[in-house]
Tab-separated table of C-alpha atoms in Angstrom:
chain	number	residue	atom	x	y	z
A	175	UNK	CA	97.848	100.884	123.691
A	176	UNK	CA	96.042	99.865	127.009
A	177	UNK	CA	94.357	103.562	127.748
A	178	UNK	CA	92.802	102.544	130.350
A	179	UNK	CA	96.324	102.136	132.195
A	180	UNK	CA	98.142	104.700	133.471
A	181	UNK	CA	101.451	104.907	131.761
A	182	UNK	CA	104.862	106.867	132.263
A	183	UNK	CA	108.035	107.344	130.293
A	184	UNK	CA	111.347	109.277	130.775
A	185	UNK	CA	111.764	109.212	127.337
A	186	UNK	CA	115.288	111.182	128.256
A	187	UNK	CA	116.999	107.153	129.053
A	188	UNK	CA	115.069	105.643	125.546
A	189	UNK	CA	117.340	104.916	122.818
A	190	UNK	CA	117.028	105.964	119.541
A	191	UNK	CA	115.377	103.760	117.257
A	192	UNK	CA	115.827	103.894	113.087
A	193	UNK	CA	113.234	104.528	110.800
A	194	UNK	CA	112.222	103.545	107.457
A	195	UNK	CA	113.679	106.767	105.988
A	196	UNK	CA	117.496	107.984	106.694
A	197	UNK	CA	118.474	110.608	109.213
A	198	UNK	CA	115.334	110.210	110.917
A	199	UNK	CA	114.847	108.559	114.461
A	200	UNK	CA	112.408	108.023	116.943
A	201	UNK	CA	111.254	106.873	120.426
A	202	UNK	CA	107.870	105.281	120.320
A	203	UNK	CA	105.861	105.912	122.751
A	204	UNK	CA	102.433	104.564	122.020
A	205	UNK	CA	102.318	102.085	118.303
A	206	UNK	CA	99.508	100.643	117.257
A	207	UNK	CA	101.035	99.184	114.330
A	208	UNK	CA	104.724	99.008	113.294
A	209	UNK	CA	104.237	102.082	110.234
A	210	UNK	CA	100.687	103.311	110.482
A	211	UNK	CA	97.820	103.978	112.634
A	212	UNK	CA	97.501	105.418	116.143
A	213	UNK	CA	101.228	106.279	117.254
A	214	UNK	CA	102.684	108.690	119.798
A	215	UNK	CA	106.758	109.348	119.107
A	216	UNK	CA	109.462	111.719	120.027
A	217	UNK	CA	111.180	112.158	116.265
A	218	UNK	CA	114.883	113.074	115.702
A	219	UNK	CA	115.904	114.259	111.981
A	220	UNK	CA	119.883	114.511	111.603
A	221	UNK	CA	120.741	118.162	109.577
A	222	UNK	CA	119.556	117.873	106.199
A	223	UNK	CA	117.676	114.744	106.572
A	224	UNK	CA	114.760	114.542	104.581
A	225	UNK	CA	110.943	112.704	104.308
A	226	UNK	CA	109.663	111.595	100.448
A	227	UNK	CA	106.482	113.215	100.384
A	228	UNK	CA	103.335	111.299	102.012
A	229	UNK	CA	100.354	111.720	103.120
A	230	UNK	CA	98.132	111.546	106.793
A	231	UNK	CA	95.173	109.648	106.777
A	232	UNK	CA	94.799	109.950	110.421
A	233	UNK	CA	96.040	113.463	110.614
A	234	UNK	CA	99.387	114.508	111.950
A	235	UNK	CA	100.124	116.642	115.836
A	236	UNK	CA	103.361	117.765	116.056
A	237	UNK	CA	104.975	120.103	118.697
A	238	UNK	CA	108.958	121.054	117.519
A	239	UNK	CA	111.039	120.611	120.846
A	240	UNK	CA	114.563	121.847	118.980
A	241	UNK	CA	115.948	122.817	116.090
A	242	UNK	CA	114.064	123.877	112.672
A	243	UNK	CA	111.274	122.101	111.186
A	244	UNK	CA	110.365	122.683	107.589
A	245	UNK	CA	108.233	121.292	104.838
A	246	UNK	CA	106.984	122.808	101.461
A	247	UNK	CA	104.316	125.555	103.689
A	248	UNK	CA	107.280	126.764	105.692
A	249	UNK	CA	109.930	126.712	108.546
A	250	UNK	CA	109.065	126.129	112.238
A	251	UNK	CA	111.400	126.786	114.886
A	252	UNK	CA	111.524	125.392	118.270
A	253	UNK	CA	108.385	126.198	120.023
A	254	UNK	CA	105.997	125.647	117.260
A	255	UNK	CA	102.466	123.781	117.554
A	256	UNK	CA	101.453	122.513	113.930
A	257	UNK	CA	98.020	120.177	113.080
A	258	UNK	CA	97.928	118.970	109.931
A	259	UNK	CA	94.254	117.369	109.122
A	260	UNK	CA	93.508	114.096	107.976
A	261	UNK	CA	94.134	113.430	104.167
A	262	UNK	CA	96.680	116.225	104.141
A	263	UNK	CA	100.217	115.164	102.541
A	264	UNK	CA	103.718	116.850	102.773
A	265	UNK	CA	107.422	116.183	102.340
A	266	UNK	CA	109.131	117.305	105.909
A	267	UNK	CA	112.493	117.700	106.183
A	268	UNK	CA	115.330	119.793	108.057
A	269	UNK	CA	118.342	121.575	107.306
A	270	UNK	CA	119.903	122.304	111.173
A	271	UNK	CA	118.129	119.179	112.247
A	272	UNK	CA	115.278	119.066	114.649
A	273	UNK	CA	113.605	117.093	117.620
A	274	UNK	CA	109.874	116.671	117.622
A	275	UNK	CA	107.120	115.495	119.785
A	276	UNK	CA	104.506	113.262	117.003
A	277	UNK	CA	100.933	112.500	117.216
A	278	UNK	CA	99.571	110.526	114.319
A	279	UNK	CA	96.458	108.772	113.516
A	280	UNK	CA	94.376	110.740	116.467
A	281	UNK	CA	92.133	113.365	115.148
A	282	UNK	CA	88.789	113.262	115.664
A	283	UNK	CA	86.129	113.051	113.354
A	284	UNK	CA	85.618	115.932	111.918
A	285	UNK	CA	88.296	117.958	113.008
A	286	UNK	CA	90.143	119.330	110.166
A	287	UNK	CA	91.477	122.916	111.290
A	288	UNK	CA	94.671	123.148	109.869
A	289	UNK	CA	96.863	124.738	113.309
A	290	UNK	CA	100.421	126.809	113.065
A	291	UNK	CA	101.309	128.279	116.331
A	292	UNK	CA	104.877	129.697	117.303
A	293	UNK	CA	104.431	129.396	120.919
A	294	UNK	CA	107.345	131.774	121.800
A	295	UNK	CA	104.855	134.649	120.198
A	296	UNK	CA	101.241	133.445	121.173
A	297	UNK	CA	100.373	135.311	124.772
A	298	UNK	CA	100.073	133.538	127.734
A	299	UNK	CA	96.748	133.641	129.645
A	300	UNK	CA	95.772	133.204	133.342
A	301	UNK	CA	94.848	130.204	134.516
A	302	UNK	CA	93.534	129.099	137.643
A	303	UNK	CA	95.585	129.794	140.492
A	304	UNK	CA	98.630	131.125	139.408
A	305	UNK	CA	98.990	129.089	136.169
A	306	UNK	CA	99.351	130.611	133.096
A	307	UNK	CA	97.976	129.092	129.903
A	308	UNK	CA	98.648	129.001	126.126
A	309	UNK	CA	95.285	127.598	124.215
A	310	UNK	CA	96.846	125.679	121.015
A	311	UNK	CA	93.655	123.458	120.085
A	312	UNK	CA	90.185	122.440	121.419
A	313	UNK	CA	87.640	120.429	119.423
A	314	UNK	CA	84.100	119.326	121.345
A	315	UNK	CA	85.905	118.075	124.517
A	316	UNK	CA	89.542	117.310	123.515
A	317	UNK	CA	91.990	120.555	124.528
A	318	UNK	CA	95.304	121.318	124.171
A	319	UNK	CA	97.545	123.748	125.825
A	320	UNK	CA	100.937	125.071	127.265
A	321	UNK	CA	100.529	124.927	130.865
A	322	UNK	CA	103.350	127.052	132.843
A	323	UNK	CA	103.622	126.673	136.710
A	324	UNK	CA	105.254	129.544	138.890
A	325	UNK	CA	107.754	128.192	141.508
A	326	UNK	CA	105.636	126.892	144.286
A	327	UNK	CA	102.525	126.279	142.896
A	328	UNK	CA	100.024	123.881	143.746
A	329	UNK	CA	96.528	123.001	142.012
A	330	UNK	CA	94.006	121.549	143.277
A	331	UNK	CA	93.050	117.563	143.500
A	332	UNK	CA	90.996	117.018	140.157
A	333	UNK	CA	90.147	114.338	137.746
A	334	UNK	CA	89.875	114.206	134.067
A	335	UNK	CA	87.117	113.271	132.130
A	336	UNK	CA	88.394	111.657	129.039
A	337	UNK	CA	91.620	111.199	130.264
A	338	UNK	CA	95.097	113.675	130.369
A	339	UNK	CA	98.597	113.525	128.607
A	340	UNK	CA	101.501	115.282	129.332
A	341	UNK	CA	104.760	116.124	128.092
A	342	UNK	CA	107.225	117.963	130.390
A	343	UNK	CA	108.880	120.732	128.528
A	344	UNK	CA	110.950	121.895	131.318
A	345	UNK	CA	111.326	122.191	135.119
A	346	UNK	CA	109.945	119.289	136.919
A	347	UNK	CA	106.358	118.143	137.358
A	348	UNK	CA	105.618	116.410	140.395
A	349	UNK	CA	101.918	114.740	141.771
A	350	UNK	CA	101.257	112.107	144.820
A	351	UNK	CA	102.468	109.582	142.614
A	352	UNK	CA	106.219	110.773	141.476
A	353	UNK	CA	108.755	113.313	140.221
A	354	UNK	CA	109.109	113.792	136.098
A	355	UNK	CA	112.028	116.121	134.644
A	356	UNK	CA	111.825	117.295	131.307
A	357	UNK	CA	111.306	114.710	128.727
A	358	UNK	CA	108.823	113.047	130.869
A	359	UNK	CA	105.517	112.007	128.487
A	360	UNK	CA	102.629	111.025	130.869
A	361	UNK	CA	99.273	109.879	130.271
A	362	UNK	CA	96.450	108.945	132.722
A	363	UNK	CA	93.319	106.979	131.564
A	364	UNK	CA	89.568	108.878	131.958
A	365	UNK	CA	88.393	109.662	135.410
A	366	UNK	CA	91.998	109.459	136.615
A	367	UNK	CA	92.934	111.564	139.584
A	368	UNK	CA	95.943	113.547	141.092
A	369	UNK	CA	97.238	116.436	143.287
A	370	UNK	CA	99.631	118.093	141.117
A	371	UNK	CA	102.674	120.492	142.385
A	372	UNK	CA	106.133	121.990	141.357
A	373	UNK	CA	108.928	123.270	143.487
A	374	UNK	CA	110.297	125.225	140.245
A	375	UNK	CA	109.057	127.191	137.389
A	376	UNK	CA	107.937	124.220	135.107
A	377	UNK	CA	106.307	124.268	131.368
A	378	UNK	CA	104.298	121.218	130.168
A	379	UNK	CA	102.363	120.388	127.071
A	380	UNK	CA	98.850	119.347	128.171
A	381	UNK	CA	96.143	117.357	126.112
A	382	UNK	CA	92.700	116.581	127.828
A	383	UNK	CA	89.332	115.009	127.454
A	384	UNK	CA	90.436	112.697	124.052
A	385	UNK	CA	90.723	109.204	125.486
A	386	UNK	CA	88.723	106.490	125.186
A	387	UNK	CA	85.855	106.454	128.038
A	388	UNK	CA	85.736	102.449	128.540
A	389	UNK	CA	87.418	99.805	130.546
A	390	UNK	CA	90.660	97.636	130.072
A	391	UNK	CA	88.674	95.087	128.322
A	392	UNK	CA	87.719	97.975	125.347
A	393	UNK	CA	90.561	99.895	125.236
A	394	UNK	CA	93.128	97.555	124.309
């Protein structure tokens, strides 16, 4: 919970963890608390494990990696980007079983678009270079996006201003600093800076500009 460190996890060697409800797993990546507030987690559900309904105070991000997704609004396959605002409630479950990538607790104030998006549908854009990009969700600075890389490419040195997280969907994203194969959940504190590069095609999930601009002594 230190953002102003950078921090990453290959959270492809994490075990499984249980939690509170049966048929569901998780790797945590980022807790502030042991069952509420700010947490970052990948989320397992066996086939036809199920969630009691409940509700998000904080709001709820959630980006299905495999497997089917469902809760009383619909299904969502593999590929699908879903916001549910703050004060919104559900009761998730799955019948194949699923894997998902889990923001809680991290909207911003006054964000309260409710966000489906089956990525495998939504066009791809051009990007700088030869990136191509999938907008999901911006709000005042904070964006989020499906960022694929050609074989090859190479961006620019940058920084980010408020801060980047990534999650590698596939291929492998590389930078000055190391090599990350899919599964690889990244996150680099404001004004961080890199030279990011792939040798391969490579997809990542990309959120920007939505952590804390302070020092080690304030963000922990």
């Amino acid at each position: 919970m230190n953002f102003a460190e950078r921090v990453v996890v290959d959270t492809a060697s994490m075990p499984w963890q249980p939690s509170p409800m049966a048929g569901v797993e998780r790797k945590p990546l980022a807790r502030e608390d042991a069952e509420s507030g700010h947490a970052t987690s990948i989320v397992r559900y066996a086939a036809g494990a199920r969630f009691a309904a409940h509700r998000h105070p904080g709001g709820e991000e959630i980006f299905v990696l495999d497997g089917v997704f469902s809760d009383e609004s619909g299904d969502y396959p593999a590929g699908t980007y879903i916001r549910n605002p703050p004060d919104s409630s559900h009761a998730p479950y799955s019948e194949p079983g699923c894997t998902l990538f889990v923001k809680l607790h991290q909207f911003s104030p006054g964000d309260t678009e409710t966000v489906r998006i089956n990525t495998h549908e939504a066009p791809w854009l051009p990007g700088q270079g030869g990136l191509q990009v999938m907008p999901l969700h911006s709000f005042e600075g904070e964006h989020t996006a499906l960022v694929k890389w050609p074989k090859g490419e190479r961006f620019t040195p940058h920084s980010h201003f408020g801060g980047e997280e990534i999650l590698v969907l596939s291929g492998t994203f590389m930078d000055e600093y190391g090599e990350y194969p899919p599964g690889c959940w990244l996150r680099s504190p404001h004004l961080s800076r890199h030279h990011p590069f792939v040798k391969d095609e490579t997809v990542i999930l990309v959120k920007t500009g939505h952590l804390p601009l302070a020092g080690p002594d304030e963000a922990a």
